[in-house]
XYZ file of N, CA, C and O in Angstrom:
664
model
N 70.857 -2.882 -72.690
C 70.996 -4.307 -72.467
C 70.052 -4.780 -71.366
O 69.458 -5.837 -71.480
N 69.948 -3.962 -70.291
C 69.059 -4.334 -69.198
C 67.617 -4.415 -69.667
O 66.866 -5.290 -69.262
N 67.242 -3.476 -70.574
C 65.869 -3.475 -71.093
C 65.605 -4.739 -71.906
O 64.545 -5.346 -71.823
N 66.566 -5.129 -72.713
C 66.441 -6.327 -73.534
C 66.296 -7.571 -72.655
O 65.459 -8.431 -72.909
N 67.099 -7.644 -71.595
C 67.026 -8.759 -70.661
C 65.685 -8.762 -69.933
O 65.055 -9.814 -69.763
N 65.202 -7.608 -69.540
C 63.925 -7.482 -68.861
C 62.777 -7.914 -69.776
O 61.881 -8.659 -69.371
N 62.813 -7.485 -71.034
C 61.781 -7.868 -72.010
C 61.802 -9.381 -72.226
O 60.767 -10.032 -72.264
N 62.997 -9.968 -72.342
C 63.121 -11.418 -72.530
C 62.547 -12.163 -71.332
O 61.864 -13.180 -71.485
N 62.794 -11.668 -70.132
C 62.261 -12.311 -68.920
C 60.738 -12.231 -68.873
O 60.061 -13.189 -68.510
N 60.191 -11.081 -69.244
C 58.734 -10.908 -69.256
C 58.099 -11.850 -70.271
O 57.096 -12.513 -69.986
N 58.678 -11.932 -71.460
C 58.144 -12.828 -72.496
C 58.236 -14.277 -72.047
O 57.277 -15.037 -72.165
N 59.375 -14.677 -71.507
C 59.551 -16.059 -71.037
C 58.578 -16.361 -69.906
O 57.962 -17.432 -69.865
N 58.406 -15.444 -68.994
C 57.467 -15.641 -67.888
C 56.042 -15.760 -68.380
O 55.261 -16.585 -67.897
N 55.699 -14.938 -69.358
C 54.362 -15.005 -69.938
C 54.114 -16.328 -70.628
O 53.042 -16.919 -70.509
N 55.112 -16.817 -71.350
C 54.976 -18.095 -72.036
C 54.836 -19.237 -71.037
O 54.034 -20.148 -71.226
N 55.609 -19.187 -69.983
C 55.529 -20.249 -68.974
C 54.189 -20.212 -68.270
O 53.594 -21.253 -67.997
N 53.663 -19.038 -67.982
C 52.379 -18.968 -67.289
C 51.243 -19.413 -68.198
O 50.259 -19.954 -67.742
N 51.379 -19.196 -69.497
C 50.355 -19.635 -70.437
C 50.384 -21.148 -70.622
O 49.370 -21.762 -70.902
N 51.536 -21.752 -70.484
C 51.627 -23.189 -70.704
C 51.118 -23.982 -69.507
O 50.770 -25.137 -69.636
N 51.075 -23.382 -68.347
C 50.552 -24.067 -67.172
C 49.048 -23.916 -67.149
O 48.529 -22.822 -67.224
N 48.343 -25.022 -67.077
C 46.897 -24.959 -66.945
C 46.544 -25.323 -65.526
O 46.689 -26.463 -65.119
N 46.096 -24.344 -64.813
C 45.681 -24.602 -63.445
C 44.187 -24.848 -63.451
O 43.428 -24.114 -64.056
N 43.772 -25.871 -62.774
C 42.367 -26.216 -62.705
C 41.721 -25.541 -61.508
O 42.271 -25.526 -60.422
N 40.565 -24.976 -61.744
C 39.785 -24.392 -60.668
C 38.786 -25.392 -60.114
O 37.968 -25.052 -59.276
N 38.822 -26.619 -60.629
C 37.885 -27.641 -60.180
C 38.265 -28.116 -58.787
O 39.448 -28.257 -58.470
N 37.275 -28.414 -57.978
C 37.571 -28.945 -56.645
C 38.145 -30.358 -56.733
O 37.964 -31.047 -57.747
N 38.805 -30.777 -55.680
C 39.368 -32.132 -55.634
C 38.247 -33.141 -55.866
O 37.156 -33.017 -55.332
N 38.506 -34.120 -56.684
C 37.532 -35.169 -56.967
C 36.591 -34.849 -58.116
O 35.818 -35.699 -58.536
N 36.628 -33.629 -58.653
C 35.761 -33.265 -59.777
C 36.219 -33.999 -61.034
O 37.405 -34.192 -61.246
N 35.265 -34.410 -61.848
C 35.584 -35.134 -63.074
C 35.158 -34.371 -64.325
O 35.234 -34.884 -65.424
N 34.694 -33.141 -64.145
C 34.251 -32.347 -65.286
C 33.628 -31.048 -64.833
O 33.897 -30.578 -63.726
N 32.775 -30.507 -65.708
C 32.113 -29.245 -65.405
C 30.782 -29.196 -66.150
O 30.496 -30.037 -67.000
N 29.961 -28.178 -65.848
C 28.626 -28.041 -66.427
C 28.519 -26.697 -67.147
O 28.987 -25.678 -66.652
N 27.872 -26.723 -68.323
C 27.642 -25.517 -69.118
C 26.146 -25.249 -69.232
O 25.354 -26.192 -69.321
N 25.778 -23.981 -69.268
C 24.364 -23.661 -69.488
C 24.094 -23.247 -70.935
O 22.948 -23.175 -71.354
N 25.141 -23.016 -71.725
C 25.009 -22.689 -73.150
C 26.149 -23.366 -73.899
O 27.288 -23.339 -73.452
N 25.821 -23.984 -75.034
C 26.853 -24.630 -75.846
C 26.255 -25.062 -77.178
O 25.036 -25.116 -77.347
N 27.134 -25.412 -78.112
C 26.685 -25.951 -79.396
C 25.951 -27.279 -79.197
O 25.008 -27.587 -79.930
N 26.385 -28.075 -78.221
C 25.736 -29.361 -77.967
C 24.327 -29.174 -77.415
O 23.421 -29.946 -77.737
N 24.128 -28.156 -76.591
C 22.780 -27.841 -76.117
C 21.918 -27.427 -77.308
O 20.777 -27.884 -77.445
N 22.470 -26.619 -78.188
C 21.739 -26.220 -79.402
C 21.378 -27.442 -80.246
O 20.280 -27.501 -80.817
N 22.279 -28.416 -80.329
C 22.008 -29.646 -81.073
C 20.838 -30.408 -80.458
O 19.943 -30.872 -81.176
N 20.818 -30.528 -79.146
C 19.712 -31.226 -78.476
C 18.390 -30.493 -78.676
O 17.350 -31.121 -78.889
N 18.428 -29.169 -78.623
C 17.207 -28.384 -78.860
C 16.732 -28.572 -80.304
O 15.533 -28.713 -80.557
N 17.675 -28.614 -81.237
C 17.324 -28.860 -82.644
C 16.630 -30.217 -82.780
O 15.617 -30.340 -83.477
N 17.152 -31.219 -82.091
C 16.566 -32.555 -82.134
C 15.159 -32.561 -81.528
O 14.225 -33.126 -82.103
N 14.984 -31.912 -80.363
C 13.664 -31.853 -79.721
C 12.662 -31.094 -80.587
O 11.493 -31.489 -80.683
N 13.112 -30.033 -81.229
C 12.231 -29.244 -82.096
C 11.812 -30.061 -83.310
O 10.641 -30.060 -83.697
N 12.757 -30.795 -83.892
C 12.432 -31.656 -85.035
C 11.454 -32.754 -84.625
O 10.516 -33.062 -85.369
N 11.654 -33.326 -83.444
C 10.721 -34.330 -82.936
C 9.342 -33.708 -82.782
O 8.336 -34.287 -83.197
N 9.283 -32.522 -82.203
C 8.025 -31.818 -82.000
C 7.303 -31.561 -83.330
O 6.082 -31.638 -83.404
N 8.056 -31.285 -84.366
C 7.477 -31.038 -85.687
C 7.264 -32.331 -86.480
O 6.826 -32.282 -87.634
N 7.615 -33.468 -85.863
C 7.570 -34.781 -86.518
C 8.347 -34.745 -87.838
O 7.971 -35.353 -88.828
N 9.477 -34.024 -87.814
C 10.367 -33.853 -88.959
C 11.486 -34.891 -88.853
O 12.539 -34.636 -88.269
N 11.237 -36.056 -89.422
C 12.178 -37.163 -89.257
C 13.530 -36.907 -89.931
O 14.557 -37.376 -89.444
N 13.578 -36.159 -91.022
C 14.848 -35.905 -91.709
C 15.766 -35.045 -90.842
O 16.953 -35.369 -90.671
N 15.246 -33.960 -90.293
C 16.068 -33.102 -89.433
C 16.431 -33.835 -88.154
O 17.566 -33.762 -87.678
N 15.464 -34.551 -87.592
C 15.701 -35.329 -86.386
C 16.849 -36.309 -86.610
O 17.794 -36.379 -85.837
N 16.799 -37.057 -87.709
C 17.840 -38.041 -88.042
C 19.206 -37.369 -88.169
O 20.219 -37.924 -87.755
N 19.241 -36.157 -88.716
C 20.516 -35.482 -88.969
C 21.274 -35.129 -87.688
O 22.470 -34.861 -87.745
N 20.611 -35.142 -86.548
C 21.279 -34.794 -85.287
C 21.942 -36.001 -84.632
O 22.674 -35.842 -83.657
N 21.706 -37.200 -85.167
C 22.232 -38.434 -84.578
C 23.254 -39.093 -85.496
O 23.181 -38.975 -86.714
N 24.164 -39.863 -84.894
C 25.038 -40.721 -85.692
C 24.185 -41.891 -86.188
O 23.175 -42.242 -85.568
N 24.563 -42.471 -87.294
C 23.771 -43.575 -87.873
C 23.688 -44.782 -86.940
O 22.738 -45.554 -87.007
N 24.690 -44.950 -86.075
C 24.672 -46.097 -85.167
C 24.267 -45.702 -83.738
O 24.580 -46.398 -82.774
N 23.529 -44.590 -83.621
C 23.076 -44.128 -82.303
C 22.223 -45.197 -81.622
O 21.508 -45.956 -82.278
N 22.332 -45.234 -80.295
C 21.549 -46.168 -79.490
C 20.634 -45.352 -78.578
O 21.058 -44.369 -77.982
N 19.383 -45.779 -78.497
C 18.384 -45.111 -77.671
C 17.950 -46.052 -76.556
O 17.724 -47.246 -76.806
N 17.844 -45.516 -75.369
C 17.290 -46.248 -74.238
C 16.008 -45.518 -73.861
O 16.027 -44.544 -73.130
N 14.906 -45.976 -74.429
C 13.600 -45.356 -74.269
C 12.902 -46.052 -73.108
O 12.386 -47.152 -73.267
N 12.924 -45.414 -71.926
C 12.418 -46.059 -70.710
C 13.053 -47.439 -70.538
O 12.386 -48.410 -70.222
N 14.329 -47.510 -70.800
C 15.198 -48.686 -70.661
C 15.042 -49.717 -71.772
O 15.760 -50.707 -71.792
N 14.102 -49.522 -72.720
C 14.052 -50.384 -73.907
C 15.063 -49.826 -74.898
O 15.032 -48.638 -75.210
N 15.963 -50.661 -75.389
C 16.966 -50.148 -76.314
C 16.515 -50.341 -77.758
O 15.787 -51.283 -78.088
N 16.926 -49.387 -78.585
C 16.605 -49.443 -80.010
C 17.623 -48.626 -80.782
O 18.353 -47.827 -80.201
N 17.639 -48.838 -82.084
C 18.522 -48.078 -82.962
C 17.806 -46.883 -83.558
O 16.620 -46.636 -83.298
N 18.514 -46.146 -84.385
C 17.980 -44.925 -84.981
C 16.762 -45.201 -85.856
O 15.754 -44.495 -85.767
N 16.818 -46.237 -86.699
C 15.685 -46.529 -87.582
C 14.430 -46.866 -86.778
O 13.329 -46.442 -87.140
N 14.573 -47.629 -85.698
C 13.423 -47.960 -84.852
C 12.862 -46.694 -84.203
O 11.653 -46.524 -84.097
N 13.744 -45.808 -83.776
C 13.318 -44.572 -83.146
C 12.581 -43.685 -84.149
O 11.547 -43.098 -83.820
N 13.088 -43.606 -85.366
C 12.438 -42.820 -86.419
C 11.067 -43.414 -86.749
O 10.122 -42.689 -87.054
N 10.934 -44.727 -86.656
C 9.653 -45.389 -86.929
C 8.562 -44.914 -85.965
O 7.389 -44.874 -86.327
N 8.940 -44.549 -84.753
C 7.969 -44.028 -83.784
C 7.354 -42.731 -84.320
O 6.153 -42.501 -84.196
N 8.173 -41.884 -84.940
C 7.663 -40.648 -85.540
C 6.669 -40.988 -86.642
O 5.591 -40.383 -86.732
N 7.003 -41.971 -87.465
C 6.095 -42.403 -88.532
C 4.787 -42.931 -87.986
O 3.707 -42.648 -88.535
N 4.844 -43.679 -86.889
C 3.623 -44.225 -86.271
C 2.742 -43.097 -85.734
O 1.508 -43.153 -85.854
N 3.371 -42.075 -85.163
C 2.600 -40.943 -84.652
C 1.919 -40.199 -85.800
O 0.735 -39.846 -85.706
N 2.655 -39.990 -86.892
C 2.070 -39.322 -88.061
C 0.903 -40.137 -88.610
O -0.141 -39.585 -88.949
N 1.093 -41.461 -88.707
C 0.055 -42.331 -89.249
C -1.217 -42.293 -88.406
O -2.323 -42.446 -88.937
N -1.090 -42.084 -87.119
C -2.252 -42.006 -86.214
C -2.855 -40.607 -86.175
O -3.839 -40.375 -85.488
N -2.234 -39.652 -86.873
C -2.757 -38.291 -86.877
C -2.402 -37.492 -85.629
O -3.045 -36.498 -85.307
N -1.344 -37.912 -84.946
C -0.904 -37.222 -83.736
C -0.051 -36.022 -84.127
O 0.801 -36.121 -85.011
N -0.296 -34.897 -83.484
C 0.597 -33.750 -83.621
C 1.295 -33.559 -82.284
O 0.796 -33.991 -81.240
N 2.427 -32.904 -82.337
C 3.247 -32.753 -81.139
C 3.752 -31.323 -81.076
O 4.080 -30.736 -82.110
N 3.795 -30.780 -79.883
C 4.289 -29.420 -79.705
C 5.234 -29.390 -78.512
O 4.914 -29.902 -77.449
N 6.401 -28.789 -78.716
C 7.346 -28.570 -77.628
C 6.893 -27.310 -76.906
O 7.013 -26.204 -77.432
N 6.308 -27.475 -75.717
C 5.781 -26.332 -74.971
C 6.894 -25.516 -74.335
O 6.940 -24.308 -74.477
N 7.757 -26.198 -73.606
C 8.862 -25.484 -72.966
C 9.912 -26.476 -72.486
O 9.624 -27.643 -72.231
N 11.109 -25.959 -72.388
C 12.205 -26.726 -71.806
C 12.362 -26.213 -70.385
O 12.645 -25.031 -70.170
N 12.127 -27.092 -69.426
C 12.169 -26.702 -68.023
C 13.600 -26.510 -67.524
O 13.861 -25.639 -66.708
N 14.497 -27.348 -67.997
C 15.901 -27.284 -67.578
C 16.735 -27.960 -68.652
O 16.341 -29.005 -69.180
N 17.858 -27.351 -68.977
C 18.784 -27.968 -69.930
C 20.195 -27.495 -69.603
O 20.413 -26.324 -69.307
N 21.126 -28.448 -69.607
C 22.527 -28.113 -69.364
C 23.409 -29.215 -69.944
O 22.939 -30.316 -70.217
N 24.673 -28.866 -70.155
C 25.632 -29.838 -70.679
C 26.644 -30.185 -69.601
O 27.193 -29.308 -68.945
N 26.852 -31.472 -69.437
C 27.874 -31.976 -68.519
C 29.068 -32.411 -69.378
O 28.904 -33.218 -70.284
N 30.230 -31.846 -69.089
C 31.442 -32.165 -69.851
C 32.390 -32.905 -68.918
O 32.800 -32.368 -67.888
N 32.721 -34.131 -69.276
C 33.585 -34.963 -68.446
C 35.015 -34.945 -68.981
O 35.242 -34.765 -70.176
N 35.951 -35.170 -68.087
C 37.366 -35.155 -68.453
C 37.735 -36.296 -69.396
O 38.681 -36.183 -70.172
N 37.014 -37.405 -69.325
C 37.326 -38.533 -70.202
C 36.046 -39.113 -70.783
O 34.974 -38.986 -70.213
N 36.192 -39.753 -71.932
C 35.051 -40.334 -72.636
C 34.518 -41.551 -71.887
O 35.254 -42.235 -71.184
N 33.237 -41.794 -72.088
C 32.580 -42.916 -71.415
C 31.736 -43.671 -72.440
O 32.260 -44.130 -73.442
N 30.432 -43.743 -72.217
C 29.531 -44.492 -73.090
C 29.644 -44.039 -74.536
O 29.539 -42.860 -74.834
N 29.863 -44.992 -75.429
C 29.909 -44.759 -76.861
C 30.918 -43.675 -77.243
O 30.755 -42.986 -78.241
N 31.935 -43.510 -76.428
C 32.998 -42.557 -76.708
C 32.643 -41.112 -76.420
O 33.405 -40.209 -76.742
N 31.502 -40.869 -75.806
C 31.067 -39.494 -75.526
C 31.646 -39.001 -74.203
O 31.765 -39.761 -73.244
N 31.993 -37.730 -74.178
C 32.392 -37.084 -72.929
C 31.529 -35.847 -72.678
O 31.706 -35.155 -71.694
N 30.588 -35.599 -73.585
C 29.660 -34.479 -73.467
C 28.240 -35.038 -73.399
O 27.842 -35.813 -74.277
N 27.495 -34.628 -72.385
C 26.127 -35.109 -72.190
C 25.210 -33.925 -71.929
O 25.481 -33.110 -71.051
N 24.124 -33.836 -72.700
C 23.140 -32.782 -72.493
C 21.934 -33.405 -71.806
O 21.348 -34.367 -72.306
N 21.580 -32.848 -70.660
C 20.428 -33.297 -69.886
C 19.330 -32.251 -70.004
O 19.595 -31.055 -69.844
N 18.102 -32.697 -70.311
C 16.994 -31.757 -70.478
C 15.704 -32.338 -69.932
O 15.468 -33.551 -70.007
N 14.893 -31.463 -69.393
C 13.513 -31.769 -69.022
C 12.643 -30.888 -69.905
O 12.769 -29.660 -69.865
N 11.777 -31.507 -70.706
C 10.944 -30.748 -71.635
C 9.494 -31.202 -71.545
O 9.210 -32.380 -71.316
N 8.594 -30.242 -71.741
C 7.159 -30.518 -71.740
C 6.669 -30.498 -73.180
O 6.883 -29.513 -73.904
N 6.027 -31.592 -73.585
C 5.455 -31.710 -74.920
C 3.942 -31.884 -74.791
O 3.475 -32.550 -73.864
N 3.195 -31.319 -75.723
C 1.758 -31.553 -75.802
C 1.491 -32.370 -77.053
O 1.908 -31.994 -78.149
N 0.796 -33.492 -76.871
C 0.417 -34.356 -77.974
C -1.086 -34.209 -78.184
O -1.851 -34.207 -77.205
N -1.487 -34.104 -79.447
C -2.901 -33.923 -79.767
C -3.282 -34.892 -80.878
O -2.531 -35.094 -81.830
N -4.470 -35.464 -80.698
C -5.062 -36.322 -81.736
C -6.557 -36.075 -81.691
O -7.218 -36.439 -80.719
N -7.056 -35.429 -82.710
C -8.470 -35.053 -82.711
C -8.754 -34.096 -81.563
O -8.078 -33.082 -81.409
N -9.730 -34.454 -80.735
C -10.097 -33.618 -79.575
C -9.299 -33.970 -78.327
O -9.441 -33.309 -77.305
N -8.484 -35.003 -78.402
C -7.732 -35.468 -77.234
C -6.369 -34.780 -77.170
O -5.628 -34.755 -78.157
N -6.041 -34.211 -76.010
C -4.755 -33.543 -75.795
C -4.133 -34.066 -74.512
O -4.811 -34.148 -73.488
N -2.872 -34.414 -74.581
C -2.142 -34.934 -73.415
C -0.778 -34.267 -73.339
O -0.138 -34.024 -74.360
N -0.339 -33.999 -72.121
C 1.008 -33.463 -71.914
C 1.917 -34.564 -71.392
O 1.490 -35.433 -70.636
N 3.178 -34.490 -71.814
C 4.190 -35.446 -71.388
C 5.465 -34.670 -71.042
O 5.894 -33.818 -71.819
N 6.028 -34.959 -69.882
C 7.335 -34.412 -69.523
C 8.355 -35.493 -69.849
O 8.234 -36.637 -69.394
N 9.328 -35.139 -70.656
C 10.370 -36.087 -71.065
C 11.703 -35.616 -70.517
O 12.091 -34.463 -70.716
N 12.386 -36.517 -69.830
C 13.763 -36.246 -69.396
C 14.666 -36.983 -70.367
O 14.556 -38.200 -70.552
N 15.540 -36.240 -71.011
C 16.474 -36.852 -71.959
C 17.906 -36.541 -71.542
O 18.186 -35.478 -70.999
N 18.778 -37.504 -71.798
C 20.212 -37.300 -71.643
C 20.836 -37.763 -72.953
O 20.701 -38.929 -73.330
N 21.469 -36.823 -73.650
C 22.065 -37.103 -74.951
C 23.577 -37.144 -74.827
O 24.191 -36.147 -74.454
N 24.171 -38.298 -75.149
C 25.619 -38.404 -75.230
C 26.054 -37.932 -76.601
O 25.557 -38.431 -77.620
N 26.975 -36.973 -76.648
C 27.347 -36.346 -77.911
C 28.845 -36.514 -78.159
O 29.664 -36.289 -77.272
N 29.152 -36.912 -79.385
C 30.554 -37.088 -79.807
C 30.673 -36.546 -81.230
O 29.866 -36.899 -82.102
N 31.659 -35.717 -81.452
C 31.931 -35.162 -82.786
C 30.695 -34.501 -83.411
O 30.418 -34.671 -84.597
N 29.918 -33.790 -82.600
C 28.778 -33.030 -83.110
C 27.540 -33.840 -83.440
O 26.610 -33.336 -84.062
N 27.506 -35.106 -83.034
C 26.330 -35.967 -83.264
C 25.947 -36.647 -81.953
O 26.805 -36.977 -81.133
N 24.670 -36.879 -81.796
C 24.198 -37.637 -80.641
C 24.463 -39.119 -80.911
O 24.038 -39.635 -81.945
N 25.159 -39.768 -80.007
C 25.525 -41.171 -80.212
C 24.759 -42.106 -79.277
O 24.662 -43.300 -79.544
N 24.231 -41.560 -78.194
C 23.436 -42.350 -77.264
C 22.432 -41.410 -76.611
O 22.721 -40.232 -76.393
N 21.234 -41.935 -76.351
C 20.212 -41.107 -75.715
C 19.402 -41.954 -74.747
O 18.971 -43.055 -75.081
N 19.245 -41.409 -73.552
C 18.377 -42.019 -72.547
C 17.145 -41.146 -72.420
O 17.248 -39.926 -72.255
N 15.964 -41.758 -72.519
C 14.695 -41.040 -72.394
C 13.885 -41.656 -71.261
O 13.744 -42.885 -71.189
N 13.373 -40.796 -70.393
C 12.526 -41.241 -69.283
C 11.267 -40.392 -69.288
O 11.340 -39.163 -69.320
N 10.112 -41.056 -69.263
C 8.833 -40.359 -69.240
C 7.754 -41.348 -68.841
O 7.931 -42.559 -68.926
N 6.620 -40.810 -68.423
C 5.452 -41.627 -68.097
C 4.767 -41.974 -69.414
O 4.374 -41.083 -70.174
N 4.611 -43.244 -69.701
C 4.066 -43.691 -70.982
C 2.541 -43.623 -71.052
O 1.977 -43.773 -72.133
N 1.873 -43.392 -69.940
C 0.401 -43.438 -69.893
C -0.240 -42.512 -70.922
O -1.112 -42.940 -71.689
N 0.143 -41.241 -70.935
C -0.489 -40.286 -71.855
C -0.178 -40.580 -73.314
O -1.022 -40.374 -74.193
N 0.995 -41.088 -73.578
C 1.336 -41.445 -74.964
C 0.505 -42.645 -75.413
O -0.018 -42.662 -76.522
N 0.360 -43.616 -74.550
C -0.459 -44.790 -74.882
C -1.909 -44.382 -75.153
O -2.533 -44.883 -76.109
N -2.427 -43.467 -74.363
C -3.810 -43.010 -74.550
C -3.978 -42.274 -75.876
O -4.976 -42.468 -76.565
N -3.019 -41.457 -76.244
C -3.140 -40.683 -77.482
C -2.947 -41.585 -78.704
O -3.462 -41.281 -79.785
N -2.248 -42.700 -78.554
C -1.964 -43.603 -79.675
C -3.049 -44.679 -79.853
O -2.988 -45.448 -80.814
N -4.042 -44.728 -78.979
C -5.125 -45.744 -79.113
C -5.869 -45.592 -80.395
O -6.138 -44.549 -80.877
């Protein structure tokens, strides 16, 4: 009988300890950061598709109503895809040289466009048109909800892109 009571106490204690979620976050923390995740893979897939000027794969990583803030100019998905078409029409090729830094910020509650997961990346791209080659560092922050990018902020120096698109 004592063994049965002891086993019941151990099981009950185990269940109670499993039901309590203790946070290791410091006071005032609103989330945490990941260095590997499916959302990071999604952002890399999007950057790779952009680099290959593959508009179909690129489109597949975004929700249809995604909003882009390209150096603070806002646009929708179709307008953003049109930029890829304009680059192709000008004979521009693009190569993703390297990702300097990438991580996912996971917040306790949803914010912009219902996203609580944001992937921040700094990437170096080389753009080529004929004999002209220019490098561009792009900082992107992708808001992700339900496995799709729903909002994206892009910051970069437009000078080299303007020169390659002349």
